[in-house]
Coordinates of N, CA and C in Angstrom, one line a residue:
X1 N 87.3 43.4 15.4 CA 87.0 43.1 16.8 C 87.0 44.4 17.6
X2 N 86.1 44.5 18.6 CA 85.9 45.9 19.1 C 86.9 45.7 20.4
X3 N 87.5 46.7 20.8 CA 88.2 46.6 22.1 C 87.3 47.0 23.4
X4 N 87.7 46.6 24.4 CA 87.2 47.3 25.4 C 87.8 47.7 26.3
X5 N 87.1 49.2 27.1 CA 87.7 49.8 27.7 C 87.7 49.9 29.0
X6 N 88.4 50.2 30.2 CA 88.4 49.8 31.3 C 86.8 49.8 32.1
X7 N 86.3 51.3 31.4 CA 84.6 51.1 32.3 C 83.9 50.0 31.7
X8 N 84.1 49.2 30.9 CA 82.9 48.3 30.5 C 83.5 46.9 31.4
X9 N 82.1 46.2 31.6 CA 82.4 44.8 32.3 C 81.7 43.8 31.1
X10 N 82.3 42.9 31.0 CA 81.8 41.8 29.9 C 81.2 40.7 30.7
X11 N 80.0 40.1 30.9 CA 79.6 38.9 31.2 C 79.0 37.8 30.4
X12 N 79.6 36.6 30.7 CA 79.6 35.3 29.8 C 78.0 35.1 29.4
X13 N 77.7 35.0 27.9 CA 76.4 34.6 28.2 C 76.2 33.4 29.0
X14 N 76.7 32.6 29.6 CA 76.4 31.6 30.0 C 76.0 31.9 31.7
X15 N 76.9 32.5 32.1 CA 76.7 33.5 33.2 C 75.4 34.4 33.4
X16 N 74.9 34.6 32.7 CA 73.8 35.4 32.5 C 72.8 34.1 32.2
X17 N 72.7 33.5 31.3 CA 71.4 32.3 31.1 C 71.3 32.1 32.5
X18 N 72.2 31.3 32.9 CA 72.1 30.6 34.3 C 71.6 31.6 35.4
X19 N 72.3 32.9 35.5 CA 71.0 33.6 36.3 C 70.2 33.5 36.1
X20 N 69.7 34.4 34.8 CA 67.9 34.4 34.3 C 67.5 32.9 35.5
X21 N 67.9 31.6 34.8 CA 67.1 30.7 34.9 C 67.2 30.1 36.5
X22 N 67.4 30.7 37.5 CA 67.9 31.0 38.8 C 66.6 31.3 39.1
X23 N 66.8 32.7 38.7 CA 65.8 33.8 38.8 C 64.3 33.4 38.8
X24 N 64.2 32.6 37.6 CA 62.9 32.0 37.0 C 62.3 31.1 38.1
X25 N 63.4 30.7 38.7 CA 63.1 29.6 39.1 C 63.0 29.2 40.5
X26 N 63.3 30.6 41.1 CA 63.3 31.2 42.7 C 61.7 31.7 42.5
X27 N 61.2 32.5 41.2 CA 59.9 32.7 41.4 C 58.7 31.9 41.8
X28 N 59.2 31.3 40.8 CA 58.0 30.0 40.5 C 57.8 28.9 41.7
X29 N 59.0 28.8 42.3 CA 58.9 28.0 43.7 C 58.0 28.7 44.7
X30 N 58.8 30.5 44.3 CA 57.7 31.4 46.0 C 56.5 31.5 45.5
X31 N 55.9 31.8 44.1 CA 54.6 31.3 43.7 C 53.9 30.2 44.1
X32 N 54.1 28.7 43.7 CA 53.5 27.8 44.4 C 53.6 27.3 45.7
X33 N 54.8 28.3 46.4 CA 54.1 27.8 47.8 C 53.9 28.6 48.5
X34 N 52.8 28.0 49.8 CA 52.1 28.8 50.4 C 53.0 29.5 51.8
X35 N 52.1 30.2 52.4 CA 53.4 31.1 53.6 C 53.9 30.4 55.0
X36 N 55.5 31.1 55.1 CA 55.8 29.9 55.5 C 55.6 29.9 57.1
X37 N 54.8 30.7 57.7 CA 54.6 31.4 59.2 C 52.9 31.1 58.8
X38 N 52.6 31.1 59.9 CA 50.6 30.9 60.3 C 50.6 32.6 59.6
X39 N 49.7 32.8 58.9 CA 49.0 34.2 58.4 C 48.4 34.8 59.0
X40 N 48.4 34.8 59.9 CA 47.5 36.3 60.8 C 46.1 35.7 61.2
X41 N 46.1 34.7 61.0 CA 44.2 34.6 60.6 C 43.6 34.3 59.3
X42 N 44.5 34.5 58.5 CA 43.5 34.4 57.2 C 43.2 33.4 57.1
X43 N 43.9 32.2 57.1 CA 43.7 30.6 56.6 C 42.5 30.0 57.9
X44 N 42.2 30.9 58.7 CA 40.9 30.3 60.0 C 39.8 30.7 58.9
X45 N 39.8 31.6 58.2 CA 38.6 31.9 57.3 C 38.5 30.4 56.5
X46 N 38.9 30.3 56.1 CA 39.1 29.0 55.1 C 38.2 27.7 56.1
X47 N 37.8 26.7 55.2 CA 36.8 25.9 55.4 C 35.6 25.8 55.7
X48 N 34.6 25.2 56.2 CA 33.5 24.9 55.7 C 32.3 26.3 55.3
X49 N 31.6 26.4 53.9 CA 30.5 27.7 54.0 C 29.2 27.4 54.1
X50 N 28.3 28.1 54.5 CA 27.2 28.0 54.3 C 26.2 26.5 55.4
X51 N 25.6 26.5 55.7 CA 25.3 25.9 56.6 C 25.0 24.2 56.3
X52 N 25.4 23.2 56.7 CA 25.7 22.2 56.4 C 25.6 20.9 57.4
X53 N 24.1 19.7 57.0 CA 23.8 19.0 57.9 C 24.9 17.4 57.6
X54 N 25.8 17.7 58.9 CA 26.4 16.2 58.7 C 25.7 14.9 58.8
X55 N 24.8 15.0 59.5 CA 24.5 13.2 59.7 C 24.2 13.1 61.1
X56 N 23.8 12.0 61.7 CA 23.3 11.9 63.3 C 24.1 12.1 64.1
X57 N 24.0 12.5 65.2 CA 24.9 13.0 66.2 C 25.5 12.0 66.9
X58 N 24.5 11.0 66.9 CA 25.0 9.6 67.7 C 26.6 9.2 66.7
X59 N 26.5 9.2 65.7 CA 28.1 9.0 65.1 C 29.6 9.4 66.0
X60 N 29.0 10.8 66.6 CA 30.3 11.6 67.2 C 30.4 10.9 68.7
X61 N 32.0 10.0 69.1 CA 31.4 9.6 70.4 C 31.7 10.3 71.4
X62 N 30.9 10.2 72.7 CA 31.1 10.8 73.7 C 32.5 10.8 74.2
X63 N 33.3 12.3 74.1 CA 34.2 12.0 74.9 C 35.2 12.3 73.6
X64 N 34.9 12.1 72.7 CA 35.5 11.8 71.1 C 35.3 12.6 70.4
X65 N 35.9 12.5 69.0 CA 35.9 13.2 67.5 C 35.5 13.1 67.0
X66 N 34.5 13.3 65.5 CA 35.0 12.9 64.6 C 35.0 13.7 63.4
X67 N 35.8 13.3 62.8 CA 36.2 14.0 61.4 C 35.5 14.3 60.4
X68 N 34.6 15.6 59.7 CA 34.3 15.0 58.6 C 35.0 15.8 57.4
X69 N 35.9 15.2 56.9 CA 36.8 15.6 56.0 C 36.0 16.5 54.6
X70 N 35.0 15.7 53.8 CA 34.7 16.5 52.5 C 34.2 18.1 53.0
X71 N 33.4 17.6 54.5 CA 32.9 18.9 54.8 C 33.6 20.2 55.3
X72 N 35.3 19.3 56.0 CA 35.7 20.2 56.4 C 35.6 21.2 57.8
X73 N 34.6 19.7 58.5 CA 34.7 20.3 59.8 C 34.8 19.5 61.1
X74 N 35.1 19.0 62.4 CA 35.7 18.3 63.0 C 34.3 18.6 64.3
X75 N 34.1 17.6 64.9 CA 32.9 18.1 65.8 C 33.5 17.0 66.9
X76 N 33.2 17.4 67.8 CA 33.5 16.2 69.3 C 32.2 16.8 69.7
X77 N 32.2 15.5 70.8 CA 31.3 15.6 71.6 C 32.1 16.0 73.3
X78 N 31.7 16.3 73.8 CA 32.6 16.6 75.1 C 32.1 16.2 76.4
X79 N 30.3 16.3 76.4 CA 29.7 15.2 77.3 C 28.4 14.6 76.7
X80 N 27.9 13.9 77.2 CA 26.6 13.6 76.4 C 25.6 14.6 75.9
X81 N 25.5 14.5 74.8 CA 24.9 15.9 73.7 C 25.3 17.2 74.0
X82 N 26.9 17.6 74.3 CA 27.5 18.5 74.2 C 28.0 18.7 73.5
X83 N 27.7 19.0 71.9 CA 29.1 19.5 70.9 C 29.5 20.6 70.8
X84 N 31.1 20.4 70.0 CA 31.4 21.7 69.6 C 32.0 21.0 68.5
X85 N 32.1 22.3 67.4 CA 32.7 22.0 66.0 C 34.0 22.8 65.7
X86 N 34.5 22.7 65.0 CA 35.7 23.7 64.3 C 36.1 23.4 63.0
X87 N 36.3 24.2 62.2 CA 37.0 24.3 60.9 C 38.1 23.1 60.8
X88 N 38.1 22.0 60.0 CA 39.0 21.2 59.7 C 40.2 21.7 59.1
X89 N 40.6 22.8 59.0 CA 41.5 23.6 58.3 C 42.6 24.1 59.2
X90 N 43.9 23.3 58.7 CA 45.1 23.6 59.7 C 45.4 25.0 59.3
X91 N 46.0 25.7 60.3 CA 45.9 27.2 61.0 C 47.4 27.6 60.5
X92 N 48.2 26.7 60.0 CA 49.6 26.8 59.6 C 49.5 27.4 58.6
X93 N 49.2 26.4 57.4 CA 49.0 26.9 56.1 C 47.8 26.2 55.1
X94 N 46.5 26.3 55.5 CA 45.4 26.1 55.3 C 45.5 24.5 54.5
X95 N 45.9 23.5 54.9 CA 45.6 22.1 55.0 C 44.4 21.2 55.4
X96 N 43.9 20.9 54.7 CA 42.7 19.9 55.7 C 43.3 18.8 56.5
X97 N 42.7 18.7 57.8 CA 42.8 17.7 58.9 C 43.3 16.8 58.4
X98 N 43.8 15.3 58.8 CA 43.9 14.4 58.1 C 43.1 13.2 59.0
X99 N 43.0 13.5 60.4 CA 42.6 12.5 61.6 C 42.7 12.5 62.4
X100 N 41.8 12.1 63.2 CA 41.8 11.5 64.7 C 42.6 11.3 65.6
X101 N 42.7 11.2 66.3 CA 43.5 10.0 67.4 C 43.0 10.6 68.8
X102 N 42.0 9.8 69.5 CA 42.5 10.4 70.7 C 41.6 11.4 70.8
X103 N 42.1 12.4 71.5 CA 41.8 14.0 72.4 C 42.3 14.7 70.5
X104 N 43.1 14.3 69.8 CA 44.1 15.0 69.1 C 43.3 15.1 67.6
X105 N 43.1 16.1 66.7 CA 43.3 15.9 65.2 C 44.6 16.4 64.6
X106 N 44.5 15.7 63.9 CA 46.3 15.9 63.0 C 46.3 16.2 61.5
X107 N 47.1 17.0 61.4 CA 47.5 17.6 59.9 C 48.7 16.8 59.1
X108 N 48.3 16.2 58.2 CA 49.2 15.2 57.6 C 50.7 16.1 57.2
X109 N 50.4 17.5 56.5 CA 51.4 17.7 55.8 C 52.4 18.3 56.3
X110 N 52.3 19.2 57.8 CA 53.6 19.4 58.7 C 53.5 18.9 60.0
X111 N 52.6 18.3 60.4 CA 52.6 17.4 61.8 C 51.7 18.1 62.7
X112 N 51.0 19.8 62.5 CA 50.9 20.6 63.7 C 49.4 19.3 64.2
X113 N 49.0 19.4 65.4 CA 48.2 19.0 66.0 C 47.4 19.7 67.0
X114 N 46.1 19.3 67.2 CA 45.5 20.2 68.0 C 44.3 19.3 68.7
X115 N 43.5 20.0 69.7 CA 42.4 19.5 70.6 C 41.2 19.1 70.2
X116 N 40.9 18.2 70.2 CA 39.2 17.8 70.1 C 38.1 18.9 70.0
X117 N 38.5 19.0 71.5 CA 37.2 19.6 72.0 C 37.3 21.0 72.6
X118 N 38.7 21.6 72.2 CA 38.7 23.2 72.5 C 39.2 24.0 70.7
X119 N 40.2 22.8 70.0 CA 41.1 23.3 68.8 C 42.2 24.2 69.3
X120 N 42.6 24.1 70.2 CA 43.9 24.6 70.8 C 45.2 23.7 70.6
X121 N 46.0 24.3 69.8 CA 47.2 24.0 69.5 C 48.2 23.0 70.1
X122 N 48.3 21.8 70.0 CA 48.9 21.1 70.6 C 50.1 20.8 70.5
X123 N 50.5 20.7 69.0 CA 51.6 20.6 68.9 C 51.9 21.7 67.4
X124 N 53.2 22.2 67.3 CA 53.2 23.4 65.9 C 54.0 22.3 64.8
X125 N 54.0 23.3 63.6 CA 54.1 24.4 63.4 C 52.6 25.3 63.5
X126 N 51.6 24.9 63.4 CA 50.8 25.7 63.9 C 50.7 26.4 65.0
X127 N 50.6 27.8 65.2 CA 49.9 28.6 66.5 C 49.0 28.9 66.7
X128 N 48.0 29.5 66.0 CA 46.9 29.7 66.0 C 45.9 28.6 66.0
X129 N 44.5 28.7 66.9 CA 43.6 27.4 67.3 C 43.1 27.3 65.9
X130 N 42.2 26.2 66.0 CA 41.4 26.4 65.3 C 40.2 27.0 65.2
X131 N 39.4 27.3 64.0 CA 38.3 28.3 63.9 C 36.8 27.6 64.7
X132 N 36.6 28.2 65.5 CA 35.5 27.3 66.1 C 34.0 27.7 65.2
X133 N 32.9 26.7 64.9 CA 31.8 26.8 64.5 C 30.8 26.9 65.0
X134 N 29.5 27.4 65.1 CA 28.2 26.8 65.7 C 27.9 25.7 65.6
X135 N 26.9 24.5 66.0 CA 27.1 23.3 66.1 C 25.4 23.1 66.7
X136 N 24.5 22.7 66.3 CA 23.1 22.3 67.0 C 22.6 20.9 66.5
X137 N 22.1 20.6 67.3 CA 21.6 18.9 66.8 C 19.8 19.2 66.9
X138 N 19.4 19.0 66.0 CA 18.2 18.9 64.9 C 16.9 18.0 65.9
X139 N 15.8 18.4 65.9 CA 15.6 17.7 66.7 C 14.9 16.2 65.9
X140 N 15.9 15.4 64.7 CA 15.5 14.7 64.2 C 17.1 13.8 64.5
X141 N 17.9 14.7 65.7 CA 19.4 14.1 65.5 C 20.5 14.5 64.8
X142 N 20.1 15.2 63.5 CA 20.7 15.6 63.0 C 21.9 16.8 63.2
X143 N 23.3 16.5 63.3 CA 24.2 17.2 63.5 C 24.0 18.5 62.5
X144 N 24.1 20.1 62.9 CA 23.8 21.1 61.8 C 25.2 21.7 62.3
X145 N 25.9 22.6 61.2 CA 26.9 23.3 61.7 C 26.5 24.4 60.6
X146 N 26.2 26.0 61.4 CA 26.2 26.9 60.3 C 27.5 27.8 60.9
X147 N 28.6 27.3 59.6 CA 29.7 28.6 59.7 C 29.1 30.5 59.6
X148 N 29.9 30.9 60.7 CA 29.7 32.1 60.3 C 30.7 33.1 59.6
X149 N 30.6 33.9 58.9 CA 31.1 34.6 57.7 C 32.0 35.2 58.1

């Protein structure tokens, strides 16, 4: 049996597993998730590319929202044939919108909420607005939104 001497420190393997797997496991949490403060801007980049015709304009009502989720972009009307659009992409930590209500769209997965018809922050964790879009109605009706780059 070897002795030991005052400079040496002995630790339990068991002591040591349990770190490692500590360790492992503090990684893999800050790996899958995303940051925990609005990013500077980066997540406004996020959502809709390339130019993209939703559908008639008459859908969006006066005064109203509406959502279009797969596309990823939120359009109101603000008076008759006045729109504006914005990135359906919450500004927290790049979430898609979830819905409506009101003057308001909402982000399911931390509550932030924001404005129809400006994307100004209404309620946090989000700070930052949302990303506003170009927005032209077609003269067949058709709502166009071309994000810019």
């Amino acid at each position: 049996m070897r002795r030991m001497t005052t400079n040496e420190q002995h630790i339990p393997r068991r002591t040591m597993l349990c770190g490692t797997a500590l360790a492992a496991l503090g990684l893999t949490a800050a790996a899958c998730s995303g940051p925990a403060e609005d990013d500077g801007g980066d997540s406004k980049r996020e959502g809709p590319e390339g130019e993209i015709r939703l559908g008639a304009a008459s859908a969006v009502p006066v005064g109203g929202a509406k959502l279009y989720a797969a596309e990823k972009v939120l359009v109101a009307q603000v008076k008759k044939d006045e729109f504006t659009a914005f990135s359906a992409v919450c500004t927290h930590q790049s979430n898609p919108l979830g819905g409506v209500e009101g003057k308001e769209a909402s982000c399911p997965r931390h509550g932030s909420r924001f404005r129809v018809d400006s994307g100004e922050v209404t309620r946090g964790p989000a700070t930052a607005p949302l990303r506003k879009l170009p927005v032209s109605v077609e003269k067949d009706g058709t709502l166009l939104v071309r994000p810019s780059a």
